[in-house]
Amino acid sequence: MVVSQRVLSGMQPSGRLHLGNLLGALENWKKLQEHNECFFFVADWHALSTNYEDTRQLKTFVREILIDWLAAGINPDRATVFIQSHVPEHAILNLLLSMITPVSWLERNPTYKEKQEQIEGRDLHTYGFLGYPVLQAADILLYKADAVPVGKDQLPHLELTREIARRFNSLYSPVLVEPKEMLTQFPKVMGTDGRKMSKSYGNTINLSDSEPEVRQKLKTMVTDPARVRRKDPGNPEVCAVFDFHKIYSGSDVIKQIDKECRTAEIGCIDCKSLVANTMVEQLAPIWESRKSLEANPKRLEDIVQSGGEHATKVSQQTLSEVKEAMKI
Ligand code: TRP
Ligand code: SF4
């Protein structure tokens, strides 16, 4: 039996979502919303931690990510969908938790150093960037979430969240719930250049791409590099197009391609157009739904408005317990 839990997760609004996001996080969220009390929010304040200098696109990105979520099947009648900055309780709890969080915990956080090194051209020696995980802990602890679906990269943040909760509970009284992580199993989603699909590589297929764009991206996608001429046999195991077949095609087609690629019976052009057809078929409902959401901004507003109200109610309850425990 599936026991209902309170599940919470967030994403930074940093541009349009791609197939990797869809097949990883979103498909998982969609399953979770069936049997759990889910909170999904857009972490727009977190986006400021690395993008504070240029905020011109932020509102657009928030809107885009919400449209992508809803079009992909996040159901606002089942899950509470909201925007972090609409619920100021996140900032208040962030402040209170920051009082009890040792700086050394934040400095030893592996993502702190890694990101500082990775992201060039921006000064990340800010108080807010160091405090990123405290804000994340506030996001989670405000809702007393039992489980947080995240990718591996977020594990240090979850661990810190638990440490902060434990410290709070032992200093004052046991108000906060230590959340478990729920590791998202990602199918391998490769980008058009054969590397992992990632926005920073510019090799993504986005949910918002049009049908001709998707077909064009597949056409120019790299295949088995050793298969130079049509008559050369190929090796599907090293081909990113084949990874898409594994996701989108039926088992009979997969088997057939596996064989016909190795014997050079099928050429890459035909192989790609087969997968393009199934991909387009499966993305079509998302495109439809995107279109209608884009045409109806009021609907989006209503969703985040009522999501924000519900989130506020839940977080005010926790915050009043927190304040009482701290005697303020
Ligand atoms: N740090 C997360 C990421 O970059 C986003 C995030 C912010 C989050 N607050 C959260 C995820 C709370 C889960 C729970 O992906
Ligand atoms: Fe890849 Fe298909 Fe070409 Fe084989 S036939 S190399 S699986 S694109």
Coordinates of C-alpha atoms and ligand atoms in Angstrom, one line a residue:
M1 CA 0.0 0.0 0.0
V2 CA 1.2 3.5 -0.8
V3 CA 1.2 5.7 2.4
S4 CA 0.4 9.3 1.7
Q5 CA 3.2 11.6 2.7
R6 CA 3.8 15.3 2.5
V7 CA 6.1 15.8 -0.4
L8 CA 7.8 19.1 -1.3
S9 CA 10.1 20.1 -4.1
G10 CA 11.2 23.2 -5.9
M11 CA 13.1 24.3 -9.0
Q12 CA 14.9 27.4 -9.8
P13 CA 13.5 29.3 -12.8
S14 CA 16.4 29.4 -15.1
G15 CA 14.9 29.1 -18.5
R16 CA 12.8 26.6 -20.4
L17 CA 12.6 23.0 -19.3
H18 CA 14.0 20.3 -21.6
L19 CA 13.4 16.6 -22.0
G20 CA 15.9 15.7 -19.3
N21 CA 13.8 17.7 -16.8
L22 CA 10.6 16.2 -18.1
L23 CA 11.8 12.6 -17.9
G24 CA 13.6 13.1 -14.6
A25 CA 11.9 15.4 -12.2
L26 CA 8.5 16.1 -13.7
E27 CA 7.5 12.5 -14.5
N28 CA 8.4 11.7 -10.9
W29 CA 6.4 14.6 -9.5
K30 CA 3.4 13.6 -11.6
K31 CA 3.4 10.1 -10.1
L32 CA 3.9 11.5 -6.6
Q33 CA 0.9 13.9 -6.9
E34 CA -1.4 10.9 -7.3
H35 CA -1.0 9.6 -3.8
N36 CA 0.6 12.3 -1.7
E37 CA 0.1 15.8 -0.5
C38 CA 2.4 17.6 -2.8
F39 CA 3.9 21.2 -2.7
F40 CA 5.8 22.2 -5.8
F41 CA 7.2 25.7 -6.0
V42 CA 9.3 28.0 -8.2
A43 CA 12.4 29.0 -6.2
D44 CA 12.7 32.5 -7.5
W45 CA 14.7 33.8 -4.5
H46 CA 17.2 31.0 -5.0
A47 CA 17.7 32.1 -8.6
L48 CA 18.8 35.5 -7.2
S49 CA 21.7 33.8 -5.4
T50 CA 23.6 33.4 -8.7
N51 CA 21.7 35.8 -10.9
Y52 CA 21.3 38.9 -8.8
E53 CA 23.1 41.2 -11.3
D54 CA 20.7 40.7 -14.2
T55 CA 17.1 40.1 -13.1
R56 CA 15.5 41.3 -16.3
Q57 CA 14.4 37.8 -17.3
L58 CA 13.4 36.5 -13.9
K59 CA 9.6 37.0 -14.2
T60 CA 9.5 35.5 -17.7
F61 CA 11.4 32.5 -16.5
V62 CA 9.0 32.0 -13.6
R63 CA 6.1 32.1 -16.0
E64 CA 7.8 29.7 -18.4
I65 CA 8.6 27.1 -15.8
L66 CA 5.0 27.2 -14.5
I67 CA 3.7 26.7 -18.0
D68 CA 6.1 23.8 -18.6
W69 CA 5.0 22.1 -15.3
L70 CA 1.3 22.4 -16.0
A71 CA 1.6 21.5 -19.6
A72 CA 3.6 18.4 -18.7
G73 CA 0.9 17.3 -16.3
I74 CA 1.4 18.8 -12.9
N75 CA -2.1 19.1 -11.7
P76 CA -3.0 22.1 -9.5
D77 CA -6.1 20.3 -8.3
R78 CA -3.9 17.7 -6.7
A79 CA -0.7 19.6 -5.9
T80 CA -0.1 23.0 -4.4
V81 CA 1.8 25.0 -7.0
F82 CA 3.2 28.3 -5.9
I83 CA 6.0 30.8 -6.2
Q84 CA 8.4 31.1 -3.3
S85 CA 8.4 34.9 -3.2
H86 CA 4.6 34.9 -2.8
V87 CA 5.1 33.4 0.6
P88 CA 7.2 35.7 2.7
E89 CA 7.2 33.1 5.6
H90 CA 10.1 31.5 3.7
A91 CA 12.2 34.7 4.3
I92 CA 11.2 34.8 8.0
L93 CA 12.1 31.2 8.7
N94 CA 15.3 31.7 6.7
L95 CA 16.2 34.5 9.0
L96 CA 15.4 32.6 12.2
L97 CA 17.3 29.5 11.0
S98 CA 20.3 31.6 10.0
M99 CA 20.7 32.5 13.7
I100 CA 21.4 28.9 14.7
T101 CA 23.3 27.8 11.6
P102 CA 27.1 27.7 12.1
V103 CA 29.0 29.4 9.2
S104 CA 31.3 26.4 9.1
W105 CA 28.4 24.1 8.0
L106 CA 27.8 26.4 5.1
E107 CA 31.4 26.8 4.1
R108 CA 32.0 23.0 4.0
N109 CA 29.0 22.5 1.8
P110 CA 30.5 21.0 -1.4
T111 CA 28.1 22.7 -3.8
Y112 CA 29.2 26.1 -2.4
K113 CA 32.8 25.7 -3.5
E114 CA 32.0 23.8 -6.7
K115 CA 29.6 26.4 -8.0
Q116 CA 31.9 29.2 -7.1
E117 CA 34.5 27.6 -9.3
Q118 CA 32.2 26.5 -12.1
I119 CA 30.3 29.7 -12.6
E120 CA 32.6 32.2 -14.1
G121 CA 32.2 35.9 -14.5
R122 CA 30.0 36.4 -11.5
D123 CA 30.9 37.3 -8.0
L124 CA 29.5 34.7 -5.8
H125 CA 31.2 35.8 -2.6
T126 CA 27.9 37.0 -1.2
Y127 CA 26.1 36.4 2.0
G128 CA 23.0 35.1 0.1
F129 CA 25.0 32.6 -1.9
L130 CA 26.7 31.2 1.2
G131 CA 23.2 31.0 2.9
Y132 CA 21.6 29.3 -0.1
P133 CA 21.1 26.0 1.9
V134 CA 19.5 27.9 4.9
L135 CA 16.8 29.3 2.6
Q136 CA 16.4 25.8 1.1
A137 CA 16.0 24.4 4.6
A138 CA 13.4 27.0 5.4
D139 CA 11.5 26.0 2.2
I140 CA 11.4 22.4 3.3
L141 CA 10.9 22.8 7.1
L142 CA 8.1 25.3 6.8
Y143 CA 5.9 22.6 5.3
K144 CA 7.1 19.8 7.6
A145 CA 7.8 17.8 4.5
D146 CA 8.4 14.1 5.0
A147 CA 10.0 13.6 1.6
V148 CA 11.8 15.8 -0.9
P149 CA 12.2 14.4 -4.4
V150 CA 15.6 15.7 -5.7
G151 CA 18.5 14.7 -7.9
K152 CA 21.8 13.5 -6.4
D153 CA 23.4 17.0 -6.5
Q154 CA 21.0 18.1 -3.8
L155 CA 21.9 15.5 -1.2
P156 CA 24.3 17.9 0.7
H157 CA 21.4 20.4 1.0
L158 CA 19.1 17.8 2.4
E159 CA 21.6 16.7 4.9
L160 CA 22.1 20.3 6.0
T161 CA 18.3 20.7 6.3
R162 CA 18.2 17.8 8.7
E163 CA 21.1 19.1 10.7
I164 CA 19.5 22.5 11.0
A165 CA 16.2 20.9 12.0
R166 CA 17.9 18.7 14.6
R167 CA 19.8 21.7 16.1
F168 CA 16.5 23.7 16.3
N169 CA 14.7 20.8 17.9
S170 CA 17.3 20.3 20.5
L171 CA 17.9 24.0 21.3
Y172 CA 14.1 24.8 21.7
S173 CA 11.5 22.1 21.3
P174 CA 10.8 19.4 18.7
V175 CA 8.8 21.4 16.2
L176 CA 10.6 20.7 12.9
V177 CA 10.4 17.5 10.9
E178 CA 13.6 16.0 9.5
P179 CA 12.9 15.3 5.8
K180 CA 14.0 12.2 3.8
E181 CA 15.3 12.6 0.3
M182 CA 13.6 10.7 -2.4
L183 CA 16.2 10.2 -5.1
T184 CA 14.8 10.6 -8.6
Q185 CA 15.8 7.8 -10.9
F186 CA 16.7 9.5 -14.2
P187 CA 16.7 7.6 -17.4
K188 CA 19.8 8.4 -19.3
V189 CA 18.8 11.5 -21.4
M190 CA 21.5 12.5 -23.9
G191 CA 21.6 15.8 -25.7
T192 CA 21.9 16.4 -29.4
D193 CA 25.7 16.3 -29.2
G194 CA 25.8 13.0 -27.4
R195 CA 26.7 14.5 -24.0
K196 CA 24.3 14.6 -21.1
M197 CA 21.4 16.8 -21.9
S198 CA 22.0 20.1 -20.1
K199 CA 21.1 23.7 -20.7
S200 CA 24.7 24.7 -20.2
Y201 CA 25.9 22.6 -23.1
G202 CA 23.2 24.0 -25.4
N203 CA 22.2 20.5 -26.5
T204 CA 18.7 20.4 -25.3
I205 CA 15.3 19.6 -26.8
N206 CA 12.9 21.8 -24.9
L207 CA 9.3 21.2 -24.1
S208 CA 8.6 24.5 -25.8
D209 CA 10.3 23.6 -29.0
S210 CA 8.0 23.4 -32.0
E211 CA 7.6 20.3 -34.1
P212 CA 9.9 21.5 -36.9
E213 CA 12.5 22.4 -34.3
V214 CA 12.4 19.0 -32.7
R215 CA 12.7 17.3 -36.1
Q216 CA 15.5 19.5 -37.1
K217 CA 17.4 18.9 -33.8
L218 CA 17.1 15.2 -34.3
K219 CA 18.2 15.4 -37.9
T220 CA 21.5 17.0 -36.9
M221 CA 22.0 14.9 -33.8
V222 CA 25.3 13.0 -33.5
T223 CA 25.1 9.3 -33.9
D224 CA 27.7 6.5 -33.6
P225 CA 30.8 8.5 -34.6
A226 CA 32.3 5.4 -36.2
R227 CA 29.4 5.1 -38.6
V228 CA 30.6 7.4 -41.3
R229 CA 29.0 6.0 -44.4
R230 CA 25.6 4.5 -44.9
K231 CA 27.0 1.1 -45.5
D232 CA 29.1 1.1 -42.3
P233 CA 27.5 -1.0 -39.6
G234 CA 26.8 1.0 -36.4
N235 CA 26.8 0.4 -32.7
P236 CA 23.5 1.5 -31.1
E237 CA 25.1 1.3 -27.6
V238 CA 27.2 4.3 -28.2
C239 CA 24.5 6.3 -30.0
A240 CA 22.4 8.9 -28.3
V241 CA 19.6 8.5 -30.9
F242 CA 19.2 4.9 -29.7
D243 CA 18.9 6.2 -26.1
F244 CA 15.8 8.1 -27.3
H245 CA 14.4 5.0 -28.9
K246 CA 14.8 3.2 -25.6
I247 CA 12.7 6.0 -24.0
Y248 CA 10.1 6.6 -26.8
S249 CA 9.8 3.5 -29.0
G250 CA 8.1 0.2 -28.4
S251 CA 10.2 -2.9 -27.6
D252 CA 9.7 -4.4 -31.0
V253 CA 11.1 -1.3 -32.7
I254 CA 14.0 -1.1 -30.3
K255 CA 14.9 -4.7 -31.0
Q256 CA 14.6 -4.1 -34.7
I257 CA 16.8 -1.0 -34.7
D258 CA 19.3 -2.7 -32.5
K259 CA 19.7 -5.4 -35.1
E260 CA 19.4 -3.3 -38.3
C261 CA 21.9 -0.7 -37.1
R262 CA 24.5 -3.4 -36.5
T263 CA 24.0 -4.8 -39.9
A264 CA 23.6 -1.5 -41.7
E265 CA 20.2 -2.4 -42.9
I266 CA 18.8 0.9 -41.6
G267 CA 20.4 4.2 -42.1
C268 CA 20.7 6.9 -39.5
I269 CA 18.3 9.3 -41.3
D270 CA 15.5 6.7 -41.2
C271 CA 16.3 5.7 -37.7
K272 CA 16.1 9.3 -36.6
S273 CA 12.8 10.0 -38.4
L274 CA 11.3 7.0 -36.7
V275 CA 12.1 8.3 -33.2
A276 CA 11.1 11.8 -34.2
N277 CA 7.6 10.6 -35.1
T278 CA 7.1 8.9 -31.7
M279 CA 8.6 11.8 -29.9
V280 CA 6.4 14.3 -31.7
E281 CA 3.4 12.2 -31.0
Q282 CA 4.1 12.1 -27.3
L283 CA 5.0 15.8 -27.0
A284 CA 1.9 17.0 -29.0
P285 CA -0.4 17.1 -25.9
I286 CA 2.2 19.1 -24.0
W287 CA 2.4 21.6 -26.9
E288 CA -1.4 21.9 -27.0
S289 CA -1.6 22.5 -23.4
R290 CA 1.2 25.0 -23.5
K291 CA -0.6 26.9 -26.2
S292 CA -3.8 27.2 -24.2
L293 CA -1.9 28.3 -21.0
E294 CA -0.1 30.9 -23.0
A295 CA -3.4 32.2 -24.3
N296 CA -4.9 32.4 -20.9
P297 CA -2.6 34.2 -18.4
K298 CA -5.5 34.6 -16.0
R299 CA -5.6 30.9 -15.4
L300 CA -1.9 30.8 -14.5
E301 CA -2.4 33.7 -12.1
D302 CA -5.3 32.0 -10.5
I303 CA -3.3 28.8 -10.0
V304 CA -0.4 30.5 -8.3
Q305 CA -2.7 32.7 -6.3
S306 CA -4.6 29.9 -4.8
G307 CA -1.5 27.8 -4.4
G308 CA 0.2 30.7 -2.6
E309 CA -2.8 31.1 -0.3
H310 CA -2.7 27.5 0.7
A311 CA 1.1 27.5 1.1
T312 CA 0.8 30.6 3.3
K313 CA -1.7 29.0 5.5
V314 CA 0.4 25.9 6.1
S315 CA 3.6 27.9 6.6
Q316 CA 2.0 30.4 9.0
Q317 CA 1.1 27.5 11.2
T318 CA 4.6 26.2 11.3
L319 CA 6.0 29.6 11.8
S320 CA 3.8 30.3 14.8
E321 CA 5.0 27.0 16.4
V322 CA 8.6 28.0 15.6
K323 CA 8.2 31.4 17.2
E324 CA 6.6 30.0 20.3
A325 CA 9.4 27.4 20.6
M326 CA 11.9 30.3 20.4
K327 CA 9.9 32.4 22.8
I328 CA 9.5 35.4 20.4
Ligands
TRP1 N1 18.3 23.9 -4.8 C1 17.3 23.3 -5.6 C2 17.9 23.1 -7.1 O1 18.7 23.9 -7.4 C3 16.0 24.1 -5.8 C4 15.3 24.2 -4.4 C5 15.2 25.3 -3.7 C6 14.7 23.1 -3.8 N2 14.5 25.0 -2.5 C7 14.2 23.7 -2.6 C8 14.5 21.7 -4.0 C9 13.5 22.9 -1.6 C10 13.8 21.0 -3.1 C11 13.3 21.5 -1.9 O2 17.5 22.2 -7.8
SF4_2 FE1 22.3 5.5 -34.1 FE2 20.2 4.7 -35.4 FE3 22.3 5.5 -36.7 FE4 22.3 3.2 -35.4 S1 21.1 3.7 -37.1 S2 24.0 4.8 -35.3 S3 21.1 3.7 -33.6 S4 21.0 6.7 -35.4

